[in-house]
Structure formats: C-alpha cells, structure tokens
mmCIF file with all atom_site columns, C-alpha atoms and ligand atoms in Angstrom:
data_model
loop_
_atom_site.group_PDB
_atom_site.id
_atom_site.type_symbol
_atom_site.label_atom_id
_atom_site.label_alt_id
_atom_site.label_comp_id
_atom_site.label_asym_id
_atom_site.label_entity_id
_atom_site.label_seq_id
_atom_site.pdbx_PDB_ins_code
_atom_site.Cartn_x
_atom_site.Cartn_y
_atom_site.Cartn_z
_atom_site.occupancy
_atom_site.B_iso_or_equiv
_atom_site.pdbx_formal_charge
_atom_site.auth_seq_id
_atom_site.auth_comp_id
_atom_site.auth_asym_id
_atom_site.auth_atom_id
_atom_site.pdbx_PDB_model_num
ATOM   1   C CA . UNK A 1 1   ? 79.447  123.824 126.300 1.00 84.00 ? 998  UNK A CA 1
ATOM   2   C CA . UNK A 1 2   ? 80.144  122.797 122.708 1.00 86.00 ? 999  UNK A CA 1
ATOM   3   C CA . UNK A 1 3   ? 83.266  120.720 122.228 1.00 96.00 ? 1000 UNK A CA 1
ATOM   4   C CA . UNK A 1 4   ? 85.450  120.224 119.142 1.00 98.00 ? 1001 UNK A CA 1
ATOM   5   C CA . UNK A 1 5   ? 88.438  117.921 118.817 1.00 98.00 ? 1002 UNK A CA 1
ATOM   6   C CA . UNK A 1 6   ? 91.310  119.045 116.645 1.00 98.00 ? 1003 UNK A CA 1
ATOM   7   C CA . UNK A 1 7   ? 93.872  116.425 115.815 1.00 98.00 ? 1004 UNK A CA 1
ATOM   8   C CA . UNK A 1 8   ? 96.986  116.651 113.661 1.00 98.00 ? 1005 UNK A CA 1
ATOM   9   C CA . UNK A 1 9   ? 99.174  113.948 112.171 1.00 98.00 ? 1006 UNK A CA 1
ATOM   10  C CA . UNK A 1 10  ? 102.378 115.589 113.375 1.00 98.00 ? 1007 UNK A CA 1
ATOM   11  C CA . UNK A 1 11  ? 103.407 118.401 115.699 1.00 98.00 ? 1008 UNK A CA 1
ATOM   12  C CA . UNK A 1 12  ? 104.845 119.977 112.517 1.00 98.00 ? 1009 UNK A CA 1
ATOM   13  C CA . UNK A 1 13  ? 101.198 120.665 111.451 1.00 98.00 ? 1010 UNK A CA 1
ATOM   14  C CA . UNK A 1 14  ? 100.548 122.921 114.449 1.00 98.00 ? 1011 UNK A CA 1
ATOM   15  C CA . UNK A 1 15  ? 100.993 126.287 112.701 1.00 98.00 ? 1012 UNK A CA 1
ATOM   16  C CA . UNK A 1 16  ? 98.270  125.289 110.202 1.00 98.00 ? 1013 UNK A CA 1
ATOM   17  C CA . UNK A 1 17  ? 95.959  124.123 112.979 1.00 98.00 ? 1014 UNK A CA 1
ATOM   18  C CA . UNK A 1 18  ? 96.401  127.213 115.162 1.00 98.00 ? 1015 UNK A CA 1
ATOM   19  C CA . UNK A 1 19  ? 93.894  129.479 113.314 1.00 98.00 ? 1016 UNK A CA 1
ATOM   20  C CA . UNK A 1 20  ? 91.200  126.825 113.836 1.00 98.00 ? 1017 UNK A CA 1
ATOM   21  C CA . UNK A 1 21  ? 91.878  126.779 117.574 1.00 98.00 ? 1018 UNK A CA 1
ATOM   22  C CA . UNK A 1 22  ? 91.898  130.584 117.731 1.00 98.00 ? 1019 UNK A CA 1
ATOM   23  C CA . UNK A 1 23  ? 88.527  131.006 115.992 1.00 98.00 ? 1020 UNK A CA 1
ATOM   24  C CA . UNK A 1 24  ? 86.886  128.255 118.067 1.00 98.00 ? 1021 UNK A CA 1
ATOM   25  C CA . UNK A 1 25  ? 88.157  129.813 121.302 1.00 97.00 ? 1022 UNK A CA 1
ATOM   26  C CA . UNK A 1 26  ? 86.952  133.247 120.149 1.00 97.00 ? 1023 UNK A CA 1
ATOM   27  C CA . UNK A 1 27  ? 83.451  131.760 119.840 1.00 97.00 ? 1024 UNK A CA 1
ATOM   28  C CA . UNK A 1 28  ? 83.693  130.194 123.312 1.00 96.00 ? 1025 UNK A CA 1
ATOM   29  C CA . UNK A 1 29  ? 83.969  126.589 122.141 1.00 97.00 ? 1026 UNK A CA 1
ATOM   30  C CA . UNK A 1 30  ? 85.952  124.082 124.160 1.00 97.00 ? 1027 UNK A CA 1
ATOM   31  C CA . UNK A 1 31  ? 88.737  122.379 122.204 1.00 98.00 ? 1028 UNK A CA 1
ATOM   32  C CA . UNK A 1 32  ? 90.694  119.200 122.720 1.00 97.00 ? 1029 UNK A CA 1
ATOM   33  C CA . UNK A 1 33  ? 93.896  119.347 120.674 1.00 98.00 ? 1030 UNK A CA 1
ATOM   34  C CA . UNK A 1 34  ? 96.031  116.258 120.058 1.00 98.00 ? 1031 UNK A CA 1
ATOM   35  C CA . UNK A 1 35  ? 98.812  114.856 117.886 1.00 98.00 ? 1032 UNK A CA 1
ATOM   36  C CA . UNK A 1 36  ? 97.610  111.481 116.609 1.00 98.00 ? 1033 UNK A CA 1
ATOM   37  C CA . UNK A 1 37  ? 98.917  109.813 113.473 1.00 98.00 ? 1034 UNK A CA 1
ATOM   38  C CA . UNK A 1 38  ? 96.953  107.447 111.249 1.00 98.00 ? 1035 UNK A CA 1
ATOM   39  C CA . UNK A 1 39  ? 100.214 105.765 110.308 1.00 97.00 ? 1036 UNK A CA 1
ATOM   40  C CA . UNK A 1 40  ? 102.491 106.163 113.320 1.00 98.00 ? 1037 UNK A CA 1
ATOM   41  C CA . UNK A 1 41  ? 99.902  105.662 116.086 1.00 98.00 ? 1038 UNK A CA 1
ATOM   42  C CA . UNK A 1 42  ? 97.048  103.848 114.312 1.00 98.00 ? 1039 UNK A CA 1
ATOM   43  C CA . UNK A 1 43  ? 95.684  102.226 117.477 1.00 98.00 ? 1040 UNK A CA 1
ATOM   44  C CA . UNK A 1 44  ? 95.424  105.578 119.238 1.00 98.00 ? 1041 UNK A CA 1
ATOM   45  C CA . UNK A 1 45  ? 93.608  106.976 116.173 1.00 98.00 ? 1042 UNK A CA 1
ATOM   46  C CA . UNK A 1 46  ? 91.134  104.098 116.410 1.00 98.00 ? 1043 UNK A CA 1
ATOM   47  C CA . UNK A 1 47  ? 90.524  104.526 120.153 1.00 98.00 ? 1044 UNK A CA 1
ATOM   48  C CA . UNK A 1 48  ? 90.241  108.290 119.897 1.00 98.00 ? 1045 UNK A CA 1
ATOM   49  C CA . UNK A 1 49  ? 87.616  108.125 117.149 1.00 98.00 ? 1046 UNK A CA 1
ATOM   50  C CA . UNK A 1 50  ? 85.660  105.269 118.702 1.00 98.00 ? 1047 UNK A CA 1
ATOM   51  C CA . UNK A 1 51  ? 85.403  107.093 122.089 1.00 97.00 ? 1048 UNK A CA 1
ATOM   52  C CA . UNK A 1 52  ? 84.965  110.660 120.823 1.00 98.00 ? 1049 UNK A CA 1
ATOM   53  C CA . UNK A 1 53  ? 81.157  110.774 120.892 1.00 98.00 ? 1050 UNK A CA 1
ATOM   54  C CA . UNK A 1 54  ? 80.995  109.259 124.404 1.00 97.00 ? 1051 UNK A CA 1
ATOM   55  C CA . UNK A 1 55  ? 83.391  111.954 125.617 1.00 96.00 ? 1052 UNK A CA 1
ATOM   56  C CA . UNK A 1 56  ? 81.082  114.720 124.401 1.00 97.00 ? 1053 UNK A CA 1
ATOM   57  C CA . UNK A 1 57  ? 82.986  115.707 121.260 1.00 98.00 ? 1054 UNK A CA 1
ATOM   58  C CA . UNK A 1 58  ? 80.618  116.979 118.571 1.00 98.00 ? 1055 UNK A CA 1
ATOM   59  C CA . UNK A 1 59  ? 82.873  117.582 115.562 1.00 98.00 ? 1056 UNK A CA 1
ATOM   60  C CA . UNK A 1 60  ? 86.431  116.514 114.738 1.00 98.00 ? 1057 UNK A CA 1
ATOM   61  C CA . UNK A 1 61  ? 88.933  118.507 112.679 1.00 98.00 ? 1058 UNK A CA 1
ATOM   62  C CA . UNK A 1 62  ? 91.774  116.397 111.271 1.00 98.00 ? 1059 UNK A CA 1
ATOM   63  C CA . UNK A 1 63  ? 94.861  118.125 109.884 1.00 98.00 ? 1060 UNK A CA 1
ATOM   64  C CA . UNK A 1 64  ? 97.404  116.121 107.950 1.00 98.00 ? 1061 UNK A CA 1
ATOM   65  C CA . UNK A 1 65  ? 99.892  116.369 105.121 1.00 98.00 ? 1062 UNK A CA 1
ATOM   66  C CA . UNK A 1 66  ? 101.345 114.183 102.349 1.00 98.00 ? 1063 UNK A CA 1
ATOM   67  C CA . UNK A 1 67  ? 99.521  110.792 102.250 1.00 98.00 ? 1064 UNK A CA 1
ATOM   68  C CA . UNK A 1 68  ? 96.988  112.359 104.602 1.00 98.00 ? 1065 UNK A CA 1
ATOM   69  C CA . UNK A 1 69  ? 94.811  109.492 105.818 1.00 98.00 ? 1066 UNK A CA 1
ATOM   70  C CA . UNK A 1 70  ? 94.005  110.799 109.297 1.00 98.00 ? 1067 UNK A CA 1
ATOM   71  C CA . UNK A 1 71  ? 90.557  112.252 108.492 1.00 98.00 ? 1068 UNK A CA 1
ATOM   72  C CA . UNK A 1 72  ? 89.507  109.155 106.598 1.00 98.00 ? 1069 UNK A CA 1
ATOM   73  C CA . UNK A 1 73  ? 90.639  106.781 109.325 1.00 98.00 ? 1070 UNK A CA 1
ATOM   74  C CA . UNK A 1 74  ? 88.904  108.833 112.027 1.00 98.00 ? 1071 UNK A CA 1
ATOM   75  C CA . UNK A 1 75  ? 85.715  109.028 109.928 1.00 98.00 ? 1072 UNK A CA 1
ATOM   76  C CA . UNK A 1 76  ? 85.786  105.239 109.559 1.00 98.00 ? 1073 UNK A CA 1
ATOM   77  C CA . UNK A 1 77  ? 85.278  104.824 113.327 1.00 98.00 ? 1074 UNK A CA 1
ATOM   78  C CA . UNK A 1 78  ? 82.694  107.536 114.111 1.00 98.00 ? 1075 UNK A CA 1
ATOM   79  C CA . UNK A 1 79  ? 79.480  109.061 112.806 1.00 98.00 ? 1076 UNK A CA 1
ATOM   80  C CA . UNK A 1 80  ? 80.471  112.504 114.101 1.00 98.00 ? 1077 UNK A CA 1
ATOM   81  C CA . UNK A 1 81  ? 81.152  115.057 111.345 1.00 98.00 ? 1078 UNK A CA 1
ATOM   82  C CA . UNK A 1 82  ? 84.824  115.020 110.360 1.00 98.00 ? 1079 UNK A CA 1
ATOM   83  C CA . UNK A 1 83  ? 86.474  118.048 108.751 1.00 98.00 ? 1080 UNK A CA 1
ATOM   84  C CA . UNK A 1 84  ? 89.702  117.422 106.868 1.00 98.00 ? 1081 UNK A CA 1
ATOM   85  C CA . UNK A 1 85  ? 92.371  120.128 106.858 1.00 98.00 ? 1082 UNK A CA 1
ATOM   86  C CA . UNK A 1 86  ? 95.048  119.502 104.208 1.00 98.00 ? 1083 UNK A CA 1
ATOM   87  C CA . UNK A 1 87  ? 98.530  120.732 105.125 1.00 98.00 ? 1084 UNK A CA 1
ATOM   88  C CA . UNK A 1 88  ? 100.795 122.353 102.497 1.00 98.00 ? 1085 UNK A CA 1
ATOM   89  C CA . UNK A 1 89  ? 103.795 120.214 101.579 1.00 98.00 ? 1086 UNK A CA 1
ATOM   90  C CA . UNK A 1 90  ? 107.195 121.107 100.114 1.00 97.00 ? 1087 UNK A CA 1
ATOM   91  C CA . UNK A 1 91  ? 107.082 118.523 97.337  1.00 95.00 ? 1088 UNK A CA 1
ATOM   92  C CA . UNK A 1 92  ? 103.566 119.065 95.959  1.00 98.00 ? 1089 UNK A CA 1
ATOM   93  C CA . UNK A 1 93  ? 102.271 122.236 97.552  1.00 98.00 ? 1090 UNK A CA 1
ATOM   94  C CA . UNK A 1 94  ? 99.598  120.354 99.477  1.00 98.00 ? 1091 UNK A CA 1
ATOM   95  C CA . UNK A 1 95  ? 97.841  118.867 96.442  1.00 98.00 ? 1092 UNK A CA 1
ATOM   96  C CA . UNK A 1 96  ? 98.926  115.461 97.758  1.00 98.00 ? 1093 UNK A CA 1
ATOM   97  C CA . UNK A 1 97  ? 97.303  116.214 101.143 1.00 98.00 ? 1094 UNK A CA 1
ATOM   98  C CA . UNK A 1 98  ? 94.160  117.701 99.567  1.00 98.00 ? 1095 UNK A CA 1
ATOM   99  C CA . UNK A 1 99  ? 93.481  114.760 97.272  1.00 98.00 ? 1096 UNK A CA 1
ATOM   100 C CA . UNK A 1 100 ? 94.255  112.214 100.005 1.00 98.00 ? 1097 UNK A CA 1
ATOM   101 C CA . UNK A 1 101 ? 91.645  113.847 102.235 1.00 98.00 ? 1098 UNK A CA 1
ATOM   102 C CA . UNK A 1 102 ? 88.915  114.851 99.802  1.00 98.00 ? 1099 UNK A CA 1
ATOM   103 C CA . UNK A 1 103 ? 88.746  111.742 97.603  1.00 98.00 ? 1100 UNK A CA 1
ATOM   104 C CA . UNK A 1 104 ? 86.958  109.530 100.107 1.00 98.00 ? 1101 UNK A CA 1
ATOM   105 C CA . UNK A 1 105 ? 85.054  106.457 98.934  1.00 97.00 ? 1102 UNK A CA 1
ATOM   106 C CA . UNK A 1 106 ? 81.238  106.553 99.098  1.00 98.00 ? 1103 UNK A CA 1
ATOM   107 C CA . UNK A 1 107 ? 79.918  106.020 102.607 1.00 98.00 ? 1104 UNK A CA 1
ATOM   108 C CA . UNK A 1 108 ? 82.717  107.738 104.549 1.00 98.00 ? 1105 UNK A CA 1
ATOM   109 C CA . UNK A 1 109 ? 82.566  111.494 103.883 1.00 98.00 ? 1106 UNK A CA 1
ATOM   110 C CA . UNK A 1 110 ? 85.217  113.912 105.112 1.00 98.00 ? 1107 UNK A CA 1
ATOM   111 C CA . UNK A 1 111 ? 84.217  117.587 104.665 1.00 98.00 ? 1108 UNK A CA 1
ATOM   112 C CA . UNK A 1 112 ? 87.397  119.118 103.303 1.00 98.00 ? 1109 UNK A CA 1
ATOM   113 C CA . UNK A 1 113 ? 88.594  122.728 103.454 1.00 98.00 ? 1110 UNK A CA 1
ATOM   114 C CA . UNK A 1 114 ? 91.376  124.245 101.337 1.00 98.00 ? 1111 UNK A CA 1
ATOM   115 C CA . UNK A 1 115 ? 95.112  123.667 101.773 1.00 98.00 ? 1112 UNK A CA 1
ATOM   116 C CA . UNK A 1 116 ? 96.217  125.348 105.031 1.00 98.00 ? 1113 UNK A CA 1
ATOM   117 C CA . UNK A 1 117 ? 92.593  126.486 105.557 1.00 98.00 ? 1114 UNK A CA 1
ATOM   118 C CA . UNK A 1 118 ? 92.747  126.394 109.343 1.00 98.00 ? 1115 UNK A CA 1
ATOM   119 C CA . UNK A 1 119 ? 90.354  129.258 109.970 1.00 98.00 ? 1116 UNK A CA 1
ATOM   120 C CA . UNK A 1 120 ? 87.771  127.834 107.568 1.00 98.00 ? 1117 UNK A CA 1
ATOM   121 C CA . UNK A 1 121 ? 88.033  124.457 109.307 1.00 98.00 ? 1118 UNK A CA 1
ATOM   122 C CA . UNK A 1 122 ? 87.194  126.189 112.595 1.00 98.00 ? 1119 UNK A CA 1
ATOM   123 C CA . UNK A 1 123 ? 84.367  128.181 111.021 1.00 98.00 ? 1120 UNK A CA 1
ATOM   124 C CA . UNK A 1 124 ? 82.877  125.083 109.401 1.00 98.00 ? 1121 UNK A CA 1
ATOM   125 C CA . UNK A 1 125 ? 82.938  123.339 112.779 1.00 98.00 ? 1122 UNK A CA 1
ATOM   126 C CA . UNK A 1 126 ? 81.137  126.362 114.253 1.00 98.00 ? 1123 UNK A CA 1
ATOM   127 C CA . UNK A 1 127 ? 78.491  126.240 111.516 1.00 98.00 ? 1124 UNK A CA 1
ATOM   128 C CA . UNK A 1 128 ? 77.875  122.563 112.278 1.00 98.00 ? 1125 UNK A CA 1
ATOM   129 C CA . UNK A 1 129 ? 77.584  123.361 116.005 1.00 98.00 ? 1126 UNK A CA 1
ATOM   130 C CA . UNK A 1 130 ? 75.291  126.337 115.327 1.00 98.00 ? 1127 UNK A CA 1
ATOM   131 C CA . UNK A 1 131 ? 72.453  123.971 114.428 1.00 97.00 ? 1128 UNK A CA 1
ATOM   132 C CA . UNK A 1 132 ? 72.389  122.912 118.081 1.00 97.00 ? 1129 UNK A CA 1
ATOM   133 C CA . UNK A 1 133 ? 73.712  126.051 119.820 1.00 97.00 ? 1130 UNK A CA 1
ATOM   134 C CA . UNK A 1 134 ? 71.726  129.240 119.016 1.00 97.00 ? 1131 UNK A CA 1
ATOM   135 C CA . UNK A 1 135 ? 74.361  131.484 120.662 1.00 97.00 ? 1132 UNK A CA 1
ATOM   136 C CA . UNK A 1 136 ? 76.951  130.269 118.143 1.00 98.00 ? 1133 UNK A CA 1
ATOM   137 C CA . UNK A 1 137 ? 74.503  130.936 115.287 1.00 98.00 ? 1134 UNK A CA 1
ATOM   138 C CA . UNK A 1 138 ? 74.043  134.519 116.523 1.00 98.00 ? 1135 UNK A CA 1
ATOM   139 C CA . UNK A 1 139 ? 77.817  135.049 116.753 1.00 98.00 ? 1136 UNK A CA 1
ATOM   140 C CA . UNK A 1 140 ? 78.335  133.637 113.253 1.00 98.00 ? 1137 UNK A CA 1
ATOM   141 C CA . UNK A 1 141 ? 75.770  136.065 111.836 1.00 98.00 ? 1138 UNK A CA 1
ATOM   142 C CA . UNK A 1 142 ? 77.593  138.949 113.525 1.00 98.00 ? 1139 UNK A CA 1
ATOM   143 C CA . UNK A 1 143 ? 80.928  137.639 112.185 1.00 98.00 ? 1140 UNK A CA 1
ATOM   144 C CA . UNK A 1 144 ? 79.512  137.696 108.645 1.00 98.00 ? 1141 UNK A CA 1
ATOM   145 C CA . UNK A 1 145 ? 78.049  141.162 109.160 1.00 98.00 ? 1142 UNK A CA 1
ATOM   146 C CA . UNK A 1 146 ? 81.480  142.470 110.203 1.00 98.00 ? 1143 UNK A CA 1
ATOM   147 C CA . UNK A 1 147 ? 83.156  140.857 107.186 1.00 97.00 ? 1144 UNK A CA 1
ATOM   148 C CA . UNK A 1 148 ? 80.608  142.443 104.859 1.00 98.00 ? 1145 UNK A CA 1
ATOM   149 C CA . UNK A 1 149 ? 81.123  145.841 106.520 1.00 98.00 ? 1146 UNK A CA 1
ATOM   150 C CA . UNK A 1 150 ? 84.887  145.555 105.955 1.00 98.00 ? 1147 UNK A CA 1
ATOM   151 C CA . UNK A 1 151 ? 84.460  144.733 102.263 1.00 98.00 ? 1148 UNK A CA 1
ATOM   152 C CA . UNK A 1 152 ? 82.050  147.649 101.855 1.00 98.00 ? 1149 UNK A CA 1
ATOM   153 C CA . UNK A 1 153 ? 84.558  149.993 103.544 1.00 98.00 ? 1150 UNK A CA 1
ATOM   154 C CA . UNK A 1 154 ? 87.395  148.655 101.325 1.00 98.00 ? 1151 UNK A CA 1
ATOM   155 C CA . UNK A 1 155 ? 85.246  149.218 98.236  1.00 98.00 ? 1152 UNK A CA 1
ATOM   156 C CA . UNK A 1 156 ? 84.484  152.769 99.329  1.00 97.00 ? 1153 UNK A CA 1
ATOM   157 C CA . UNK A 1 157 ? 88.198  153.462 99.930  1.00 97.00 ? 1154 UNK A CA 1
ATOM   158 C CA . UNK A 1 158 ? 89.035  152.022 96.497  1.00 97.00 ? 1155 UNK A CA 1
ATOM   159 C CA . UNK A 1 159 ? 86.529  154.330 94.810  1.00 96.00 ? 1156 UNK A CA 1
ATOM   160 C CA . UNK A 1 160 ? 88.258  157.295 96.461  1.00 95.00 ? 1157 UNK A CA 1
ATOM   161 C CA . UNK A 1 161 ? 91.703  156.077 95.266  1.00 95.00 ? 1158 UNK A CA 1
ATOM   162 C CA . UNK A 1 162 ? 90.402  155.598 91.726  1.00 96.00 ? 1159 UNK A CA 1
ATOM   163 C CA . UNK A 1 163 ? 89.251  159.222 91.585  1.00 94.00 ? 1160 UNK A CA 1
ATOM   164 C CA . UNK A 1 164 ? 92.920  160.299 91.960  1.00 89.00 ? 1161 UNK A CA 1
ATOM   165 C CA . UNK A 1 165 ? 94.162  158.149 89.055  1.00 91.00 ? 1162 UNK A CA 1
ATOM   166 C CA . UNK A 1 166 ? 94.860  159.885 85.740  1.00 75.00 ? 1163 UNK A CA 1
HETATM 167 C C1 . RP5 B 2 .   ? 101.789 113.660 108.052 1.00 87.88 ? 1451 RP5 B C1 1
HETATM 168 O O1 . RP5 B 2 .   ? 103.069 113.718 107.528 1.00 87.88 ? 1451 RP5 B O1 1
HETATM 169 C C2 . RP5 B 2 .   ? 101.678 114.798 109.004 1.00 87.88 ? 1451 RP5 B C2 1
HETATM 170 O O2 . RP5 B 2 .   ? 100.345 115.224 109.080 1.00 87.88 ? 1451 RP5 B O2 1
HETATM 171 C C3 . RP5 B 2 .   ? 102.602 115.852 108.450 1.00 87.88 ? 1451 RP5 B C3 1
HETATM 172 O O3 . RP5 B 2 .   ? 101.904 116.854 107.717 1.00 87.88 ? 1451 RP5 B O3 1
HETATM 173 C C4 . RP5 B 2 .   ? 103.494 115.058 107.508 1.00 87.88 ? 1451 RP5 B C4 1
HETATM 174 C C5 . RP5 B 2 .   ? 104.945 115.150 107.873 1.00 87.88 ? 1451 RP5 B C5 1
HETATM 175 O O4 . RP5 B 2 .   ? 105.118 114.763 109.221 1.00 87.88 ? 1451 RP5 B O4 1
HETATM 176 P P1 . RP5 B 2 .   ? 106.520 114.970 109.956 1.00 87.88 ? 1451 RP5 B P1 1
HETATM 177 O O5 . RP5 B 2 .   ? 107.509 114.152 109.196 1.00 87.88 ? 1451 RP5 B O5 1
HETATM 178 O O6 . RP5 B 2 .   ? 106.823 116.452 109.919 1.00 87.88 ? 1451 RP5 B O6 1
HETATM 179 O O7 . RP5 B 2 .   ? 106.309 114.486 111.372 1.00 87.88 ? 1451 RP5 B O7 1
HETATM 180 O O8 . RP5 B 2 .   ? 101.558 112.445 108.698 1.00 87.88 ? 1451 RP5 B O8 1
#
C-alpha cells in the first residue's frame, strides 16, 4: 500500500493539514502524521527525513508557517519528493510561509502548493504516487471527471438563472 508522511511544524497547523489527510485516506493511501519542528526539534527532523525512505514512505508533505523551514530541512536529508504546504499567518497572511517554502536554492526542490492548500497537497502527493500505483491513477481520473461534471452542471444552472434576469 502507498504511504505518505505528513508532518507539521506545530500542532496549531493541524486544521490546515486535515484536508490533505482526508483526501489521501479517501484514495486508500496510508498516512503517517507527525508534529516535527525544523527549529524546535531539529534532530528529530533530521532522523525522520533520513529514515523515511527505509520505512517505506514515498512522498512527504511538510506544513509550516512563518519562517517555514521544515520542507527545506526535510528535503535536505532525502531524495523523496517533498511537498511544502504554507500555513496562513496572522501577521503576513501566509506570504512569509509561502516564500520561506518556495524559494529553495538550486539542488533542493520543494514542490509548493498555495497558502492553506491542504487538499492540493494531498492531491499532488496522489499524482506522484499514481506513476507507480495504477489504481490511484484510475481514481484520480474519476475525481477529475466528477469535478468537470459539477462545473458543467453549475454552468447549466447559471444559464437558467440568467434567462430570468431583466
Ligand atoms: C511554525 O511556527 C509552525 O509551523 C506554525 O505554523 C508556526 C507557529 O507555531 P506555534 O507557535 O503555533 O506552535 O513553526
């Protein structure tokens, strides 16, 4: 079974991380969810990243806010794909988190989703896994088909509403 690790810099990030866990579980992917801080527990971050591949983890989602170095630190110790999930902050609306995660130096990429983009982080992990797991690829295609059907239905409903406007 496919396995994704989801780590967050603080328990306070959990509400942002939750949609990633939900979508991964919906697709039948095993998750390992941890609080590990690049700054407050740097040694644990090192050990976690260095051992992740051996433990069967295939992709790592890292959620963090403010000076959000977790994804970068994890990516420094593994060749597994790392997805950064910037957390919205009170002071700067998450721009601080976003730039801290996305502006990695050459050689250590962190694939970054939008601020509070938990579901997209989960979906991106699924797309990475789908290269190896055909059942996930099939489910992703169905997911997209359902999204398209909803937009088409919304468009149809809008056309009906527009007919009633003066
Ligand atoms: C970051 O600092 C965490 O990822 C969190 O988003 C932010 C604030 O952490 P707390 O002070 O709420 O623990 O490391």
